[in-house]
XYZ file of C-alpha atoms in Angstrom:
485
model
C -39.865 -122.566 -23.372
C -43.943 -122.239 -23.920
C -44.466 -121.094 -20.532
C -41.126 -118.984 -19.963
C -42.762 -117.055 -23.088
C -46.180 -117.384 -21.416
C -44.837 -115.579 -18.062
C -42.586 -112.619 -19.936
C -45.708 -111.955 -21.947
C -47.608 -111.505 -18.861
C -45.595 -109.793 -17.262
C -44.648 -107.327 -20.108
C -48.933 -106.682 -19.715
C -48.668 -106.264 -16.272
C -48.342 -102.731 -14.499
C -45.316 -102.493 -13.151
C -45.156 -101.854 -9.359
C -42.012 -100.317 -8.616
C -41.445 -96.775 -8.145
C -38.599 -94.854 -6.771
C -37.894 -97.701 -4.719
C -34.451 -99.851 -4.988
C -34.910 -103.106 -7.333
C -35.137 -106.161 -5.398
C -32.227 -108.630 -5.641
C -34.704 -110.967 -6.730
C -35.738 -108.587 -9.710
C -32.540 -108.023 -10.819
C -32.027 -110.048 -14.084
C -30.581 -109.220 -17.718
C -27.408 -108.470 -19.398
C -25.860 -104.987 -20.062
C -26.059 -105.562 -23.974
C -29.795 -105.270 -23.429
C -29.594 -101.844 -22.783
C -28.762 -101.597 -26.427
C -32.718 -102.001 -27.135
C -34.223 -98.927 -25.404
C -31.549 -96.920 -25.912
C -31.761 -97.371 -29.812
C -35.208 -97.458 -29.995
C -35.400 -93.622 -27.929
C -32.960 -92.446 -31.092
C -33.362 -94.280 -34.579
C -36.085 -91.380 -35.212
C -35.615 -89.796 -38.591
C -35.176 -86.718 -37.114
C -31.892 -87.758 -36.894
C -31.471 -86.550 -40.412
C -32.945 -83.189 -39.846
C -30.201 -82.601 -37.745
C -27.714 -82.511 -40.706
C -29.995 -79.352 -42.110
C -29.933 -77.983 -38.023
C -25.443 -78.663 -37.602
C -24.991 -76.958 -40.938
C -26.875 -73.946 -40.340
C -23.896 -73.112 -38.141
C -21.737 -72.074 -41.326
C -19.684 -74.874 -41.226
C -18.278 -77.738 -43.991
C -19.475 -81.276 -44.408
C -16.418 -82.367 -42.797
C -16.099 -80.129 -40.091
C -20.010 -81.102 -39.291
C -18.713 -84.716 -39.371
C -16.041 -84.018 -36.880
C -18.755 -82.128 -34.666
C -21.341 -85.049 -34.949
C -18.809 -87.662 -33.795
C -17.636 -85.978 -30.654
C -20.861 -83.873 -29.399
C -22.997 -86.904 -30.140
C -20.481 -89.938 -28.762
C -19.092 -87.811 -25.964
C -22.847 -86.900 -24.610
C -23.702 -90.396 -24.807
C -20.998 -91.796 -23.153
C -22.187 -89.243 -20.478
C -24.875 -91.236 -20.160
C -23.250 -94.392 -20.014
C -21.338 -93.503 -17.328
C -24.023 -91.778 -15.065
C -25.897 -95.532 -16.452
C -23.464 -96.978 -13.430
C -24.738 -95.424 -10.719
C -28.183 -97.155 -11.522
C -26.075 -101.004 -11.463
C -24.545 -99.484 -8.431
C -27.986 -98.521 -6.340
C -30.941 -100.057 -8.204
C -32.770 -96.955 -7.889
C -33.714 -94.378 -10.385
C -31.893 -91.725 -11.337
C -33.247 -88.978 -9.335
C -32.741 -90.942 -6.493
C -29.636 -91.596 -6.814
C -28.656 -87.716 -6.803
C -29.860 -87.947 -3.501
C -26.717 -88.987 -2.434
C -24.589 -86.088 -3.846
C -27.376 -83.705 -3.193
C -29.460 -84.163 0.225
C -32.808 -85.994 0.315
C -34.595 -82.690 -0.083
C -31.444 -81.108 -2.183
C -32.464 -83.257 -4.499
C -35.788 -81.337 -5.196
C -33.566 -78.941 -7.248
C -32.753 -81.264 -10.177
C -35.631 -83.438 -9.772
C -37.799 -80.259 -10.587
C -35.080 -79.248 -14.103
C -35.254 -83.299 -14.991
C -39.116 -83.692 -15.109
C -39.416 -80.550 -16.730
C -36.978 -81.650 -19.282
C -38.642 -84.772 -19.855
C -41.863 -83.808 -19.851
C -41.440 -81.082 -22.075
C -39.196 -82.862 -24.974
C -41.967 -85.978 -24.546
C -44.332 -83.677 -25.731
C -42.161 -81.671 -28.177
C -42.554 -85.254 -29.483
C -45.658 -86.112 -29.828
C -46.512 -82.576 -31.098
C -43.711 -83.810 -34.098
C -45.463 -87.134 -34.643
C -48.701 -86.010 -34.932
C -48.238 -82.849 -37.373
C -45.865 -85.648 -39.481
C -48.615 -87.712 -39.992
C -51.400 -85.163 -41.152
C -48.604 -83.856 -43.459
C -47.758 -86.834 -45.101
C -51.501 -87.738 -44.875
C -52.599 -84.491 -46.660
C -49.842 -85.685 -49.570
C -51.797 -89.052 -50.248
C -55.020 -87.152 -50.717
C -55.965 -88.532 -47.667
C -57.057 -85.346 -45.551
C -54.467 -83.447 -43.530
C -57.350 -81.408 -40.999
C -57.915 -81.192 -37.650
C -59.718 -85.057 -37.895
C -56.222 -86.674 -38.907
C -54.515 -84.712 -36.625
C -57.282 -85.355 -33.305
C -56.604 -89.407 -34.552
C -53.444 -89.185 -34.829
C -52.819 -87.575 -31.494
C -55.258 -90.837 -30.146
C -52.915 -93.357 -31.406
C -49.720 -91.947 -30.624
C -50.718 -90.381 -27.112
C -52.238 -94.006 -26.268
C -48.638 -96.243 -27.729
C -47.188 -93.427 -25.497
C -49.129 -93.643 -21.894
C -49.931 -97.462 -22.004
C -45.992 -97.709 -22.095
C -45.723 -94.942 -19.411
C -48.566 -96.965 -16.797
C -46.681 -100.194 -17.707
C -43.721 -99.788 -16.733
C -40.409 -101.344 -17.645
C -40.887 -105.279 -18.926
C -43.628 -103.175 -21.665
C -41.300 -100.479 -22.598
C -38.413 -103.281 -22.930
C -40.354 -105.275 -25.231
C -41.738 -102.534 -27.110
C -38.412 -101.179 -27.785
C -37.420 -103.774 -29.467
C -39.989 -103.919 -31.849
C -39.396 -100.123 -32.310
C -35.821 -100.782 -33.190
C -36.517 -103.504 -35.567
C -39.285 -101.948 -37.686
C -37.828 -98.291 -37.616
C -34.307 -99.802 -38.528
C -35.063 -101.571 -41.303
C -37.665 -98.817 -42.680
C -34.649 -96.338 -42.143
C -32.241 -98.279 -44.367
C -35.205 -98.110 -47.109
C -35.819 -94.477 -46.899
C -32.119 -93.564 -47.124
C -32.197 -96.278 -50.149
C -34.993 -94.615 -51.825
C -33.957 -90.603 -51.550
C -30.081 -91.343 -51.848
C -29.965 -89.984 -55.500
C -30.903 -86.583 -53.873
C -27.232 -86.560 -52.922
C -24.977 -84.440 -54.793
C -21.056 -84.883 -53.751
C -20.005 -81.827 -55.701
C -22.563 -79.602 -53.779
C -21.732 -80.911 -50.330
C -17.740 -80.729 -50.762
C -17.700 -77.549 -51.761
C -19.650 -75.945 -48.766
C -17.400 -73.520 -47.106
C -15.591 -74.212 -43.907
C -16.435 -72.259 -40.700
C -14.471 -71.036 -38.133
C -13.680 -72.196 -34.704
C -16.417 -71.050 -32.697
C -18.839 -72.263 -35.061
C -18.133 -75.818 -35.148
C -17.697 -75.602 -30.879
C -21.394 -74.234 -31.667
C -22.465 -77.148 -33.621
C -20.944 -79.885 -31.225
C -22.242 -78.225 -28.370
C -25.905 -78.067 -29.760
C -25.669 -81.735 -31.019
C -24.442 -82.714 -27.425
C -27.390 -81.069 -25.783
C -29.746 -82.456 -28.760
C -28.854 -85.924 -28.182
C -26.869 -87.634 -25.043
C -27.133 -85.006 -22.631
C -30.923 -84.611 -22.977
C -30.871 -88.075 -21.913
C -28.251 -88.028 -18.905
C -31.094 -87.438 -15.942
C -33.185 -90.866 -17.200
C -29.946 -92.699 -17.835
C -30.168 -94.735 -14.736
C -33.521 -95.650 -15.206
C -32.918 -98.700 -17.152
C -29.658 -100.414 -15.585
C -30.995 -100.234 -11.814
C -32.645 -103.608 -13.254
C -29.493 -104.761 -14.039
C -27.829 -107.695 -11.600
C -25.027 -105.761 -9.345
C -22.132 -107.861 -10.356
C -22.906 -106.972 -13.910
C -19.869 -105.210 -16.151
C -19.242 -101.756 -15.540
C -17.547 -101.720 -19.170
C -20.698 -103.182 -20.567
C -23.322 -101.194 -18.843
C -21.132 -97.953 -20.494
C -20.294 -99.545 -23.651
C -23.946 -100.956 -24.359
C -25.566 -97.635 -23.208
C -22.871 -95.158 -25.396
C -23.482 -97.564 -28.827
C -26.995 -98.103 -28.031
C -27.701 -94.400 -28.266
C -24.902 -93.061 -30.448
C -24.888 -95.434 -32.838
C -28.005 -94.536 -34.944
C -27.416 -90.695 -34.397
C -24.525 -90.477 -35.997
C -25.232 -92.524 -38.933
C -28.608 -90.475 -39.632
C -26.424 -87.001 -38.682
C -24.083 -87.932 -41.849
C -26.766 -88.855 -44.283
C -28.440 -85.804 -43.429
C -25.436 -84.020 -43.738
C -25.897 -85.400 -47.121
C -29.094 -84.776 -47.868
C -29.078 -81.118 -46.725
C -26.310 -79.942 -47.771
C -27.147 -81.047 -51.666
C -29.770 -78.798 -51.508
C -30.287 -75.350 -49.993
C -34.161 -75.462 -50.823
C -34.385 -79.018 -48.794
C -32.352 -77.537 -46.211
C -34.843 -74.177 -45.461
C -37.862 -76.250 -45.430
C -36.148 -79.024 -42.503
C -35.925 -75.933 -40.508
C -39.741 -74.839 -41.638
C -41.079 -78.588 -41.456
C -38.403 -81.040 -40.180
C -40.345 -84.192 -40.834
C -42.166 -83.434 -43.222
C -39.791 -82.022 -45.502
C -37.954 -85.331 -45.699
C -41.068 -87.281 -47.210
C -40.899 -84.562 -50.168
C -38.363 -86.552 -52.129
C -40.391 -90.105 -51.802
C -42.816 -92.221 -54.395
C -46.113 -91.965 -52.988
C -45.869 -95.861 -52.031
C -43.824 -95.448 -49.146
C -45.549 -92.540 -47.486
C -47.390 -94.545 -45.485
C -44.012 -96.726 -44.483
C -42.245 -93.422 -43.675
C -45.425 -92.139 -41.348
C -44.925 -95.544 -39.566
C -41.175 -94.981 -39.393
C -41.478 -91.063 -38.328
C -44.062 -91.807 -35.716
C -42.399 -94.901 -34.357
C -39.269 -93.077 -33.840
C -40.393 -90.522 -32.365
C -42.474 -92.351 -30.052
C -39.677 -94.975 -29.132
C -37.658 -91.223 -27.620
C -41.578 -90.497 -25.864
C -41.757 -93.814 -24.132
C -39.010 -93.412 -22.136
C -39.574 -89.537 -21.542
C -42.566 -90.442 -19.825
C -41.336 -93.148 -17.861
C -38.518 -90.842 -16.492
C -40.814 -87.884 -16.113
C -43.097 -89.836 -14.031
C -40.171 -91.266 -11.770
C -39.144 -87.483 -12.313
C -42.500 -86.258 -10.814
C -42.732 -88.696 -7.698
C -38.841 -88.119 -6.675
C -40.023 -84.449 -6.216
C -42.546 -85.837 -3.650
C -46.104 -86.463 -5.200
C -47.683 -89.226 -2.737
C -49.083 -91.318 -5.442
C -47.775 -94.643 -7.166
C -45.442 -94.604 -9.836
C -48.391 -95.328 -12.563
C -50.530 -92.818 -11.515
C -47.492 -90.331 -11.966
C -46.682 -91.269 -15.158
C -50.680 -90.936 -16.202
C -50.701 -87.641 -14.913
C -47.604 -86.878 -17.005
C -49.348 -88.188 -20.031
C -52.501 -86.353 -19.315
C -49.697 -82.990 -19.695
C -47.963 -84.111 -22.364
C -51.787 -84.558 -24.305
C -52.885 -81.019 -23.269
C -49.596 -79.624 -24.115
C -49.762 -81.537 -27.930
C -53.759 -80.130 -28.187
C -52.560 -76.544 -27.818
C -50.182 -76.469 -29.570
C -51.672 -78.128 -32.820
C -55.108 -77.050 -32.725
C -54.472 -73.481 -31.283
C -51.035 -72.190 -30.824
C -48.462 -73.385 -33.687
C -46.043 -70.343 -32.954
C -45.456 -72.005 -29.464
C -43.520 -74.744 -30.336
C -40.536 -72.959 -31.219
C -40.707 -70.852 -28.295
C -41.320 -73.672 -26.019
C -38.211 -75.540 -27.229
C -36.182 -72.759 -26.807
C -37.192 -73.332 -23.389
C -36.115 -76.679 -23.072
C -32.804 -76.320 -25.208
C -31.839 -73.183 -21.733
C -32.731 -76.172 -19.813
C -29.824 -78.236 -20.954
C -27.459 -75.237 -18.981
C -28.751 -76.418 -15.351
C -28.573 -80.105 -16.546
C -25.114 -80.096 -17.441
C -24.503 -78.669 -14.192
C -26.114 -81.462 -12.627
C -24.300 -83.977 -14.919
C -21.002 -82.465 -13.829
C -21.617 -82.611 -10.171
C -23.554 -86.366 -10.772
C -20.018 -87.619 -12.688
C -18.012 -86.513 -10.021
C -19.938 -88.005 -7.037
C -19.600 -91.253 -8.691
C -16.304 -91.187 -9.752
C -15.766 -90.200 -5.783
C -17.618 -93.491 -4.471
C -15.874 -96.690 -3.850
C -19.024 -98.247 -2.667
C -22.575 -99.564 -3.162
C -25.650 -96.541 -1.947
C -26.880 -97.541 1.223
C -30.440 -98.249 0.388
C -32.592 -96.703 3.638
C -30.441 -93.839 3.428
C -31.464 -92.502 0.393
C -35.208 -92.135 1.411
C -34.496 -90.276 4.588
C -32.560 -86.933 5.258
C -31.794 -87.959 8.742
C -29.765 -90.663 7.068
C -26.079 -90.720 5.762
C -26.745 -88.751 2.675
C -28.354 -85.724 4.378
C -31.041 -83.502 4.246
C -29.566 -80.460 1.761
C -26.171 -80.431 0.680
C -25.311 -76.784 0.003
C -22.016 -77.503 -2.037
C -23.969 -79.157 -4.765
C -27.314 -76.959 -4.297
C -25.562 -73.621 -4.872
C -23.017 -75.200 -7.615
C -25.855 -76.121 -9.760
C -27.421 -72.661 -9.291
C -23.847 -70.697 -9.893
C -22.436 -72.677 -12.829
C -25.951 -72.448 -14.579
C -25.754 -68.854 -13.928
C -22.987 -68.864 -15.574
C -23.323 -70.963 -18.276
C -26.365 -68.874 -18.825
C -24.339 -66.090 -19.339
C -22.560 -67.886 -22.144
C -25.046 -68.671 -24.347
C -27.742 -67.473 -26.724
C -31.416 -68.851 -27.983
C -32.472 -67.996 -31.415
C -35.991 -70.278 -30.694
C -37.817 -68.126 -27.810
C -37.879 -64.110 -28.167
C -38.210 -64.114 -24.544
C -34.748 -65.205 -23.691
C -32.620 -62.644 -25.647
C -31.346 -61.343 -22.018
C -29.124 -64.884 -22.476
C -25.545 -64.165 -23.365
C -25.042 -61.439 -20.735
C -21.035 -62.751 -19.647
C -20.191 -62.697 -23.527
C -19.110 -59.094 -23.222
C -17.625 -58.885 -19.745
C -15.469 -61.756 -20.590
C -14.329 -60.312 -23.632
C -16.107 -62.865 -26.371
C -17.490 -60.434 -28.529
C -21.214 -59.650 -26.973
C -24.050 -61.271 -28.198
C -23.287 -61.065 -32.150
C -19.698 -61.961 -31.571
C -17.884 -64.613 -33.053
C -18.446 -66.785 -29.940
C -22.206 -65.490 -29.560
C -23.692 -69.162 -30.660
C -21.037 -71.521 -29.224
C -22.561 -71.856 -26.549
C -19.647 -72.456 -24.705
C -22.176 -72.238 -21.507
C -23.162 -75.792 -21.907
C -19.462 -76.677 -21.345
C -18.703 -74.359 -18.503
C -21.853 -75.399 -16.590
C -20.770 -79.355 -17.052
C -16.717 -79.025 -16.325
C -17.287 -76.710 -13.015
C -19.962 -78.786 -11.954
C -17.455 -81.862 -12.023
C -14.430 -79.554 -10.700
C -16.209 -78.565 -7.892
C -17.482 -81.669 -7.011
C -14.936 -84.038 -7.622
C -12.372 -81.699 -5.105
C -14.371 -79.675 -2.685
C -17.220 -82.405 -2.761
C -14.731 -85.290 -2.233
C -14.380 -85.201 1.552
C -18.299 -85.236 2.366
C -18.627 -88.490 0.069
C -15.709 -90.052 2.144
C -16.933 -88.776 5.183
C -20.632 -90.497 4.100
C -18.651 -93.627 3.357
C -17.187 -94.169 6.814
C -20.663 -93.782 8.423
C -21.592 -97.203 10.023
């Protein structure tokens, strides 16, 4: 038992070697219910509970925010879970895997939307985590200025890149310790702030209409699972082939879901008790919820706020790197995910020592990134659902091989249906995307300050034509690939 310990704790210190290449069968090991780990660790963050403050802002009642949280957040999730099997099924990472539906050099297309998606929300991140710590910081008396800032940054931008270089067996082990302290310290906080909740105030918040709740479960969708759906194979290509199916999907959906939705509701709570509380989440959305503790867990919450959020970093980075060398950087998988670190540093230093009033406009980039990714979700769903076999390994590193150089079909569905879904809906976060929302009118939904301006019912269009179009006109090129000898 001594040594078995001995060997996982070396290798857990050990860079990790493998890139975009297919897992050995002789590195293939675990269970499915250990995907339960990373994928709760990435989103047991308290801002979780900001969210509540962000879903009613959409008009709408407790209740009908409930309903919302449920579906948007469980249905994106199980998104991943299900795009989770292609990574049993091939052993390769995500963006290698789209190779298949997509061309070897196809493939460019999403690879380029996924690491710009990962690498921007990993530093949205650490941008959160270290203003949250100078704030709560500046509370205890303890100095909020640019020197708590510059250390935290150092801590959190070091947990973040060592687990990057690493590789898997760290960011494994790590996210369990993540989940463990930021779980319990989570049941605590909610513990210590739940007399802030006032039933009378939250039941009587007025219900919205339709269009506003399809807003708020399409933003919580793109907030949660399908921000995660390009990195979800990143994890179970470890797993053993002959694993479950049902447990690869049923481990990834609860590992990921499960804590959303229980911080969604007590936010829910929280924010709707208080309109004051609610305004500065939107202002301040971690700091604001250490306003309501005693001074002797401030330093407990920083712990839980940072860990959180750097639990969602860890494996940003790690599928930003993979991200970065699928789009054809010659260097080794490491050195990518350093180089993604060494971005996601630079971006955090801007923007808290010199540019504040980017944030919001950067996220407003990232949130129009979700269109082109539900796209690619669509057309990814499909192409699995359309396989009845294992990837052919060599073939997905070469376009002379089954797979192909450039599909067109997928290539020019992902740029229609995010044109599209572009069309259909708006950005409140960046001033530079108001020409957004352009197919509202022509199609008869009111403009852009119609009822059905902030549904966003683009995010929905982009992901069900993507799968349409796919799953029928895609269907006889993945048989045709299938016959190949």
């Amino acid at each position: 038992m001594a040594d078995r310990l001995e060997v996982q704790e070396t290798r857990a210190l050990s860079v990790e070697s493998n890139g975009l290449n297919v897992i050995a069968e002789a590195e293939r090991k675990g269970r499915p219910a250990q995907l339960f780990w990373p994928w709760f660790a990435a989103n047991v963050s308290v801002l979780g509970i900001s969210y509540g403050a962000f879903t009613l802002a959409f008009g709408i009642s407790f209740w009908q925010a409930v309903i919302a949280g449920l579906i948007g957040i469980v249905f994106s999730f199980l998104l991943c879970g299900l795009i989770a099997l292609a990574g049993k099924r091939g052993s390769a990472p995500t963006m290698v895997l789209s190779r298949a539906a997509f061309g070897v050099r196809g493939n460019k297309l999403p690879s380029l939307v996924s690491w710009l998606l990962t690498v921007g929300w990993e530093t949205v991140l650490t941008i959160l985590a270290t203003l949250a710590t100078a704030t709560v910081f500046e509370r205890l008396g303890w100095g909020g200025g640019d020197l708590t800032k510059l250390v935290a940054l150092i801590v959190v931008g070091v947990l973040i890149v060592a687990c990057g270089v690493l590789g898997f067996d760290l960011i494994m082990r790590a996210q369990t310790v993540i989940t463990v302290v930021t779980g319990v310290l989570t049941v605590v906080y909610i513990i210590l702030v739940a007399d802030q909740i006032h039933w009378s105030t939250v039941s009587a918040l007025p219900s919205g209409s339709a269009q506003q709740v399809i807003g708020a479960l399409v933003f919580l969708m793109t907030g949660f699972g399908l921000g995660w759906v390009n990195a979800a194979a990143d994890y179970s290509r470890y797993l053993p082939r002959r694993s479950s199916s049902a447990g690869v999907v049923g481990w990834t959906t609860f590992g990921g879901a499960v804590a959303p939705v229980v911080l969604l509701v007590f936010g829910l709570l929280l924010a709707g008790s208080s309109e004051d509380l609610s305004k500065a989440i939107a202002a301040d959305p971690i700091g604001a919820l250490a306003e309501a503790l005693p001074t002797w867990f401030l330093v407990p919450f920083v712990i839980v706020a940072v860990l959180g959020l750097v639990g969602g970093a860890v494996l940003d980075i790690y599928s930003s790197g993979l991200a970065l060398l699928s789009l054809g950087l010659p260097v080794p998988r490491y050195v990518a995910a350093f180089i993604d670190g060494l971005v996601m540093i630079a971006g955090t230093i801007y923007v808290v020592f010199y540019g504040g009033e980017f944030l919001a406009q950067f996220q407003g980039f990232l949130i129009t990134l979700g269109v082109p990714i539900a796209a690619w979700c669509g057309i990814m769903l499909a192409d699995i659902a359309t396989r009845r076999r294992d990837y052919t390994d060599d073939d997905l590193y070469t376009p002379i091989g089954r797979y192909g150089d450039i599909r067109w079909l997928p290539v020019l569905t992902m740029i229609v249906a995010t044109g599209i879904g572009w069309g259909l809906v708006t950005n409140t976060f960046a001033s530079w995307l108001t020409w957004q929302g352009y197919l509202l009118g022509p199609f008869g939904l009111g403009g852009k300050t119609g009822d059905w301006a902030f549904a966003n019912l683009g995010v929905l269009v982009a992901l069900v034509a993507g799968f349409v179009v796919q799953r029928f006109a895609g269907a006889a090129a993945v048989r045709q690939q299938e016959t190949i000898a």
